């Protein structure tokens, strides 16, 4: 069955960096765009970033553009999110999610990981 | 950016009742590229509906989606105990991908 497992969350001071990872299994990873979606405590869902099936195309929410970088390693079925210059408002559960349509970057989210909590606080 | 407005914010219903959730877009969503998700407390969202009206795999037929353009609806025909949750709509017609503010369906 499809599995997405995130890791790398934790407590970090404002201005510091953190790298999240997601390991995928149970589907053909190279066929789909992969996304990060976050949810601040008690709040709604916010799409963060997407990377296309072979990593050529990337797109980001304005709130993270220039600070976050999405990447993937298709040989290892892994998705990463490098988060720099973190702010308190980046505090959230970060979900890794797979797209559902072959090759699409504007997509809905077929499968989700369980999420990893990032807390930005001094 | 397409802004999605969900209403009501909270829907209080009893098991067996019908639930109707609304999602209104600030501009037309092309190709009805709208999805619905269910989220239980402490869990990740789960895909229910895509393309405004297509049920995802394994989703019971008491869930149905409808609508086009700027107005979309998720209907739960007869609420089961496990249906009490938060529901989110999401558009994937244009970047940035956006979600609505959510509707909480609670037990009356």
Coordinates of C-alpha atoms in Angstrom, one line a residue:
Chain A
X1 CA 0.0 0.0 0.0
X2 CA 1.0 3.6 -0.4
X3 CA 3.1 5.0 2.4
X4 CA 4.6 8.5 2.9
X5 CA 6.7 8.9 6.0
X6 CA 8.0 12.3 7.0
X7 CA 10.9 13.1 9.3
X8 CA 13.1 16.0 10.4
X9 CA 10.7 18.1 12.4
X10 CA 11.6 19.6 15.8
X11 CA 12.1 22.8 17.7
X12 CA 14.3 25.5 16.0
X13 CA 15.1 29.1 16.8
X14 CA 13.9 31.9 14.5
X15 CA 16.3 32.5 11.7
X16 CA 17.7 29.0 11.8
X17 CA 17.3 26.2 9.2
X18 CA 15.7 22.7 9.2
X19 CA 15.5 20.0 6.6
X20 CA 12.4 17.8 6.3
X21 CA 12.4 14.5 4.4
X22 CA 9.7 12.2 3.2
X23 CA 10.2 8.6 2.1
X24 CA 7.6 7.2 -0.3
X25 CA 6.7 3.6 -1.1
X26 CA 3.9 1.6 -2.6
X27 CA 3.6 3.5 -5.9
X28 CA 5.6 4.6 -8.9
X29 CA 7.3 7.7 -7.4
X30 CA 8.6 9.0 -10.6
X31 CA 5.2 9.4 -12.2
X32 CA 3.8 12.1 -9.9
X33 CA 4.5 15.6 -8.6
X34 CA 5.1 15.7 -4.9
X35 CA 3.9 18.4 -2.6
X36 CA 4.4 19.8 0.9
X37 CA 1.3 21.1 2.7
X38 CA 1.4 22.6 6.2
X39 CA -1.1 23.2 9.0
X40 CA -0.5 25.6 11.8
X41 CA -1.8 24.4 15.2
X42 CA -5.6 24.6 15.2
X43 CA -5.6 26.3 11.8
X44 CA -6.3 25.4 8.1
X45 CA -4.3 23.8 5.4
X46 CA -1.8 25.8 3.4
X47 CA 0.0 24.4 0.3
X48 CA 3.7 25.1 0.5
X49 CA 5.5 23.7 -2.5
X50 CA 5.5 21.3 -5.4
X51 CA 8.1 19.5 -7.5
X52 CA 7.4 17.9 -10.8
X53 CA 7.9 14.2 -11.5
X54 CA 11.5 14.5 -12.6
X55 CA 12.3 17.6 -10.6
X56 CA 12.4 20.1 -13.5
X57 CA 9.5 22.3 -12.4
X58 CA 9.1 23.7 -8.9
X59 CA 6.6 26.1 -7.4
X60 CA 6.2 27.7 -4.0
X61 CA 3.7 29.6 -2.0
X62 CA 4.6 33.3 -1.7
X63 CA 4.9 32.9 2.1
X64 CA 8.0 30.6 1.7
X65 CA 9.4 31.7 -1.7
X66 CA 13.1 32.5 -1.4
X67 CA 13.4 30.7 2.0
X68 CA 12.3 27.1 1.3
X69 CA 13.7 24.7 -1.4
X70 CA 11.9 21.5 -2.5
X71 CA 13.9 18.7 -4.0
X72 CA 13.5 15.0 -4.7
X73 CA 15.8 12.0 -5.3
X74 CA 14.0 9.5 -7.6
X75 CA 16.6 6.9 -7.0
X76 CA 15.7 6.8 -3.3
X77 CA 12.0 7.7 -3.5
X78 CA 12.6 10.6 -1.3
X79 CA 11.3 14.2 -1.1
X80 CA 13.0 16.9 0.9
X81 CA 12.1 20.5 2.0
X82 CA 15.0 22.7 3.0
X83 CA 13.7 25.5 5.2
X84 CA 15.9 28.5 5.8
X85 CA 15.4 31.7 7.7
X86 CA 12.6 30.2 9.7
X87 CA 10.0 32.4 11.3
X88 CA 7.5 31.8 14.2
X89 CA 4.7 31.8 11.6
X90 CA 6.3 28.7 10.0
X91 CA 5.3 26.7 13.0
X92 CA 3.1 23.9 11.7
X93 CA 2.6 20.2 11.0
X94 CA 4.2 19.6 7.6
X95 CA 2.6 17.0 5.4
X96 CA 4.2 15.3 2.4
X97 CA 1.5 14.6 -0.2
X98 CA 1.5 12.9 -3.6
X99 CA -0.2 14.3 -6.6
X100 CA -2.7 12.2 -8.4
X101 CA -2.3 12.9 -12.1
X102 CA 0.7 11.8 -14.1
X103 CA 3.1 14.6 -14.6
X104 CA 0.9 17.3 -13.1
X105 CA 2.1 20.0 -10.8
X106 CA -1.3 21.7 -10.3
X107 CA -3.0 18.8 -8.7
X108 CA -5.0 17.4 -5.9
X109 CA -3.5 15.2 -3.2
X110 CA -4.1 11.5 -3.4
X111 CA -2.1 10.3 -0.4
X112 CA -0.7 12.1 2.6
X113 CA 1.9 11.3 5.2
X114 CA 1.2 11.5 8.9
X115 CA 3.0 14.8 9.2
X116 CA 6.0 16.1 11.1
X117 CA 5.8 19.1 13.5
X118 CA 8.0 22.1 13.1
X119 CA 8.1 24.6 16.0
X120 CA 9.9 27.8 15.5
X121 CA 10.5 29.5 18.8
X122 CA 13.2 31.1 20.8
Chain B
X1 CA -4.9 33.7 -6.3
X2 CA -8.2 31.9 -6.0
X3 CA -9.8 32.4 -2.6
X4 CA -12.1 29.6 -1.4
X5 CA -14.8 30.4 1.1
X6 CA -16.5 27.5 2.9
X7 CA -19.8 27.7 4.7
X8 CA -21.0 27.2 7.3
X9 CA -18.0 27.3 9.6
X10 CA -19.6 24.7 11.8
X11 CA -22.5 22.4 11.0
X12 CA -24.3 20.7 13.9
X13 CA -26.2 17.6 12.8
X14 CA -27.4 14.3 14.2
X15 CA -26.4 10.9 12.9
X16 CA -28.6 9.9 9.9
X17 CA -29.2 13.5 8.9
X18 CA -28.1 15.0 5.6
X19 CA -25.2 17.4 5.5
X20 CA -24.6 20.0 2.8
X21 CA -21.3 21.9 2.8
X22 CA -20.6 24.8 0.5
X23 CA -17.3 26.0 -1.1
X24 CA -17.4 29.3 -3.1
X25 CA -14.5 30.5 -5.2
X26 CA -13.5 34.1 -5.8
X27 CA -13.1 33.3 -9.5
X28 CA -14.2 30.6 -11.9
X29 CA -12.4 27.3 -11.4
X30 CA -11.7 25.9 -14.8
X31 CA -12.4 22.2 -15.6
X32 CA -14.1 21.9 -12.2
X33 CA -10.6 21.3 -10.7
X34 CA -11.9 21.1 -7.1
X35 CA -11.3 18.5 -4.5
X36 CA -12.7 17.8 -1.0
X37 CA -10.9 16.2 1.9
X38 CA -12.0 14.9 5.3
X39 CA -9.8 15.4 8.4
X40 CA -10.2 13.6 11.7
X41 CA -8.6 15.1 14.8
X42 CA -4.8 14.3 14.9
X43 CA -4.9 12.7 11.5
X44 CA -3.8 13.8 8.0
X45 CA -6.5 14.8 5.5
X46 CA -8.1 12.1 3.4
X47 CA -9.2 12.7 -0.2
X48 CA -12.9 12.3 -0.8
X49 CA -13.8 13.9 -4.1
X50 CA -11.8 15.2 -7.1
X51 CA -12.9 16.9 -10.2
X52 CA -15.8 18.4 -8.2
X53 CA -17.9 15.2 -8.4
X54 CA -15.7 12.1 -8.7
X55 CA -15.4 9.9 -5.6
X56 CA -11.9 8.8 -4.6
X57 CA -11.2 5.1 -4.3
X58 CA -12.9 3.5 -1.3
X59 CA -15.1 6.5 -0.5
X60 CA -18.7 5.5 0.4
X61 CA -21.4 6.6 -1.9
X62 CA -23.1 8.7 0.8
X63 CA -20.5 11.3 -0.1
X64 CA -21.2 13.2 -3.3
X65 CA -19.9 16.4 -4.9
X66 CA -21.4 18.8 -7.3
X67 CA -21.1 22.2 -8.8
X68 CA -19.1 24.1 -11.3
X69 CA -17.8 27.6 -12.0
X70 CA -17.6 29.3 -8.6
X71 CA -20.0 27.3 -6.5
X72 CA -19.4 23.7 -5.3
X73 CA -21.2 21.5 -2.8
X74 CA -20.2 18.4 -0.8
X75 CA -23.3 16.4 0.4
X76 CA -23.2 13.6 2.9
X77 CA -26.5 11.9 2.5
X78 CA -26.8 10.2 5.9
X79 CA -24.3 11.0 8.5
X80 CA -22.5 8.1 10.1
X81 CA -20.6 8.5 13.4
X82 CA -17.3 8.5 11.6
X83 CA -18.3 11.4 9.4
X84 CA -18.1 13.9 12.1
X85 CA -14.9 15.7 11.2
X86 CA -13.5 18.8 9.4
X87 CA -13.9 19.1 5.7
X88 CA -11.7 21.1 3.3
X89 CA -12.1 22.1 -0.3
X90 CA -9.1 22.7 -2.5
X91 CA -8.7 24.1 -6.0
X92 CA -6.0 22.9 -8.4
X93 CA -6.9 24.9 -11.4
X94 CA -4.3 27.6 -10.8
X95 CA -1.2 28.4 -8.8
X96 CA -1.0 28.8 -5.9
X97 CA -3.1 25.8 -4.9
X98 CA -5.5 27.0 -2.3
X99 CA -7.7 25.5 0.4
X100 CA -10.9 26.8 1.9
X101 CA -11.2 27.7 5.6
X102 CA -12.9 24.4 6.5
X103 CA -16.3 23.3 7.7
X104 CA -16.5 21.4 11.0
X105 CA -19.3 18.8 11.1
X106 CA -20.1 18.2 14.7
X107 CA -22.6 16.0 16.6
X108 CA -25.8 17.9 17.6

